[in-house]
């Protein structure tokens, strides 16, 4: 336990130092949310049921009590490495975000509710791996915005798109494109934007991740066609500042369904 807490504290301290340095160089960034995106890799069967119960009965209630939210909890509908669940945890404090797991150990209600998942034996483990990434919200989209259907638990699906760039210059140009019109182009196409994040700590950097939503999978092709055919988008993408070379070298595109415990 002590070693695990030491490692978690060390990683939290490193991430916190990185973000504080970024904020010192750009004070405007302090008004933006930070996101921890967790991927829980599992096998079909008991692991998905156990982890789903852990989210709804232990983890999300405990994180909500700590002041985080709205918290997104999703399962993969279409994409590689299934089954897997994703958890999106927003916060206005990176320090709270990267030390959250340490404080969960101090919550007696969480420890009791989490016991079936937390103490699952190696012969019947609750998950395979958990991978975390830390993001800072885009300046032009500083907070999570759930779709209207979330309030009524209505039907909705989500895409989670990650754009990797071949260089930091290209990455910065791609982020700039969102601020030069892409937010509006998504809205015009009927795609609701949930969040936009610039990765601070995680794999495949430099990269960004964003999440549009819609009512159903049937709308996917028509809404993206409306985006692609927007003359303002065509003009922006042809601008020599952005069209001089491919600024995105790889795209990961996942279709996600909200879990019953999701607050997004």
PDB file of N, CA and C in Angstrom, residues 5 8 12 62-63 65-66 68 95-111 118:
ATOM      1  N   UNK A   5       0.975   4.167  -2.890  1.00  0.00           N
ATOM      2  CA  UNK A   5       0.693   5.556  -2.584  1.00  0.00           C
ATOM      3  C   UNK A   5       1.875   6.449  -2.949  1.00  0.00           C
ATOM      4  N   UNK A   8       1.848   6.842  -6.771  1.00  0.00           N
ATOM      5  CA  UNK A   8       0.755   7.715  -7.180  1.00  0.00           C
ATOM      6  C   UNK A   8       1.062   9.161  -6.830  1.00  0.00           C
ATOM      7  N   UNK A  12       1.509  12.235  -9.434  1.00  0.00           N
ATOM      8  CA  UNK A  12       0.673  13.412  -9.250  1.00  0.00           C
ATOM      9  C   UNK A  12       1.524  14.668  -9.149  1.00  0.00           C
ATOM     10  N   UNK A  62     -18.383   8.686  -5.134  1.00  0.00           N
ATOM     11  CA  UNK A  62     -17.283   9.225  -4.326  1.00  0.00           C
ATOM     12  C   UNK A  62     -16.640  10.424  -5.003  1.00  0.00           C
ATOM     13  N   UNK A  63     -16.418  10.345  -6.312  1.00  0.00           N
ATOM     14  CA  UNK A  63     -15.824  11.469  -7.033  1.00  0.00           C
ATOM     15  C   UNK A  63     -16.766  12.675  -7.038  1.00  0.00           C
ATOM     16  N   UNK A  65     -18.924  13.397  -4.693  1.00  0.00           N
ATOM     17  CA  UNK A  65     -18.849  13.954  -3.336  1.00  0.00           C
ATOM     18  C   UNK A  65     -17.595  14.809  -3.159  1.00  0.00           C
ATOM     19  N   UNK A  66     -16.534  14.468  -3.898  1.00  0.00           N
ATOM     20  CA  UNK A  66     -15.293  15.238  -3.824  1.00  0.00           C
ATOM     21  C   UNK A  66     -15.342  16.508  -4.668  1.00  0.00           C
ATOM     22  N   UNK A  68     -16.094  16.618  -8.163  1.00  0.00           N
ATOM     23  CA  UNK A  68     -15.859  16.439  -9.593  1.00  0.00           C
ATOM     24  C   UNK A  68     -17.187  16.281 -10.325  1.00  0.00           C
ATOM     25  N   UNK A  95      -4.621  19.795  -9.270  1.00  0.00           N
ATOM     26  CA  UNK A  95      -4.118  19.145  -8.056  1.00  0.00           C
ATOM     27  C   UNK A  95      -5.134  18.160  -7.500  1.00  0.00           C
ATOM     28  N   UNK A  96      -6.403  18.558  -7.450  1.00  0.00           N
ATOM     29  CA  UNK A  96      -7.450  17.639  -6.990  1.00  0.00           C
ATOM     30  C   UNK A  96      -7.583  16.446  -7.922  1.00  0.00           C
ATOM     31  N   UNK A  97      -7.455  16.714  -9.211  1.00  0.00           N
ATOM     32  CA  UNK A  97      -7.654  15.665 -10.201  1.00  0.00           C
ATOM     33  C   UNK A  97      -6.592  14.575 -10.099  1.00  0.00           C
ATOM     34  N   UNK A  98      -5.325  14.977 -10.008  1.00  0.00           N
ATOM     35  CA  UNK A  98      -4.260  13.977 -10.042  1.00  0.00           C
ATOM     36  C   UNK A  98      -4.008  13.339  -8.677  1.00  0.00           C
ATOM     37  N   UNK A  99      -4.660  13.844  -7.618  1.00  0.00           N
ATOM     38  CA  UNK A  99      -4.520  13.219  -6.295  1.00  0.00           C
ATOM     39  C   UNK A  99      -5.820  12.557  -5.850  1.00  0.00           C
ATOM     40  N   UNK A 100      -6.804  12.465  -6.734  1.00  0.00           N
ATOM     41  CA  UNK A 100      -8.119  11.928  -6.362  1.00  0.00           C
ATOM     42  C   UNK A 100      -8.027  10.516  -5.812  1.00  0.00           C
ATOM     43  N   UNK A 101      -7.228   9.654  -6.442  1.00  0.00           N
ATOM     44  CA  UNK A 101      -7.142   8.266  -5.991  1.00  0.00           C
ATOM     45  C   UNK A 101      -6.589   8.165  -4.579  1.00  0.00           C
ATOM     46  N   UNK A 102      -5.681   9.069  -4.218  1.00  0.00           N
ATOM     47  CA  UNK A 102      -5.144   9.056  -2.862  1.00  0.00           C
ATOM     48  C   UNK A 102      -6.240   9.359  -1.846  1.00  0.00           C
ATOM     49  N   UNK A 103      -7.128  10.293  -2.182  1.00  0.00           N
ATOM     50  CA  UNK A 103      -8.195  10.669  -1.255  1.00  0.00           C
ATOM     51  C   UNK A 103      -9.313   9.623  -1.204  1.00  0.00           C
ATOM     52  N   UNK A 104      -9.469   8.835  -2.245  1.00  0.00           N
ATOM     53  CA  UNK A 104     -10.463   7.758  -2.198  1.00  0.00           C
ATOM     54  C   UNK A 104     -10.145   6.772  -1.080  1.00  0.00           C
ATOM     55  N   UNK A 105      -8.866   6.571  -0.811  1.00  0.00           N
ATOM     56  CA  UNK A 105      -8.474   5.658   0.253  1.00  0.00           C
ATOM     57  C   UNK A 105      -8.915   6.141   1.632  1.00  0.00           C
ATOM     58  N   UNK A 106      -9.255   7.442   1.744  1.00  0.00           N
ATOM     59  CA  UNK A 106      -9.661   8.014   3.024  1.00  0.00           C
ATOM     60  C   UNK A 106     -11.183   8.010   3.194  1.00  0.00           C
ATOM     61  N   UNK A 107     -11.923   7.563   2.185  1.00  0.00           N
ATOM     62  CA  UNK A 107     -13.384   7.619   2.179  1.00  0.00           C
ATOM     63  C   UNK A 107     -13.933   6.249   2.594  1.00  0.00           C
ATOM     64  N   UNK A 108     -14.476   6.158   3.792  1.00  0.00           N
ATOM     65  CA  UNK A 108     -14.970   4.868   4.306  1.00  0.00           C
ATOM     66  C   UNK A 108     -16.157   4.367   3.489  1.00  0.00           C
ATOM     67  N   UNK A 109     -17.053   5.271   3.058  1.00  0.00           N
ATOM     68  CA  UNK A 109     -18.207   4.845   2.254  1.00  0.00           C
ATOM     69  C   UNK A 109     -17.738   4.261   0.923  1.00  0.00           C
ATOM     70  N   UNK A 110     -16.735   4.918   0.331  1.00  0.00           N
ATOM     71  CA  UNK A 110     -16.191   4.386  -0.926  1.00  0.00           C
ATOM     72  C   UNK A 110     -15.566   3.019  -0.708  1.00  0.00           C
ATOM     73  N   UNK A 111     -14.757   2.871   0.319  1.00  0.00           N
ATOM     74  CA  UNK A 111     -14.078   1.605   0.561  1.00  0.00           C
ATOM     75  C   UNK A 111     -15.077   0.464   0.736  1.00  0.00           C
ATOM     76  N   UNK A 118     -12.497  -3.702  -5.644  1.00  0.00           N
ATOM     77  CA  UNK A 118     -11.192  -3.367  -5.109  1.00  0.00           C
ATOM     78  C   UNK A 118     -10.434  -4.594  -4.638  1.00  0.00           C
TER      79      UNK A 118
END
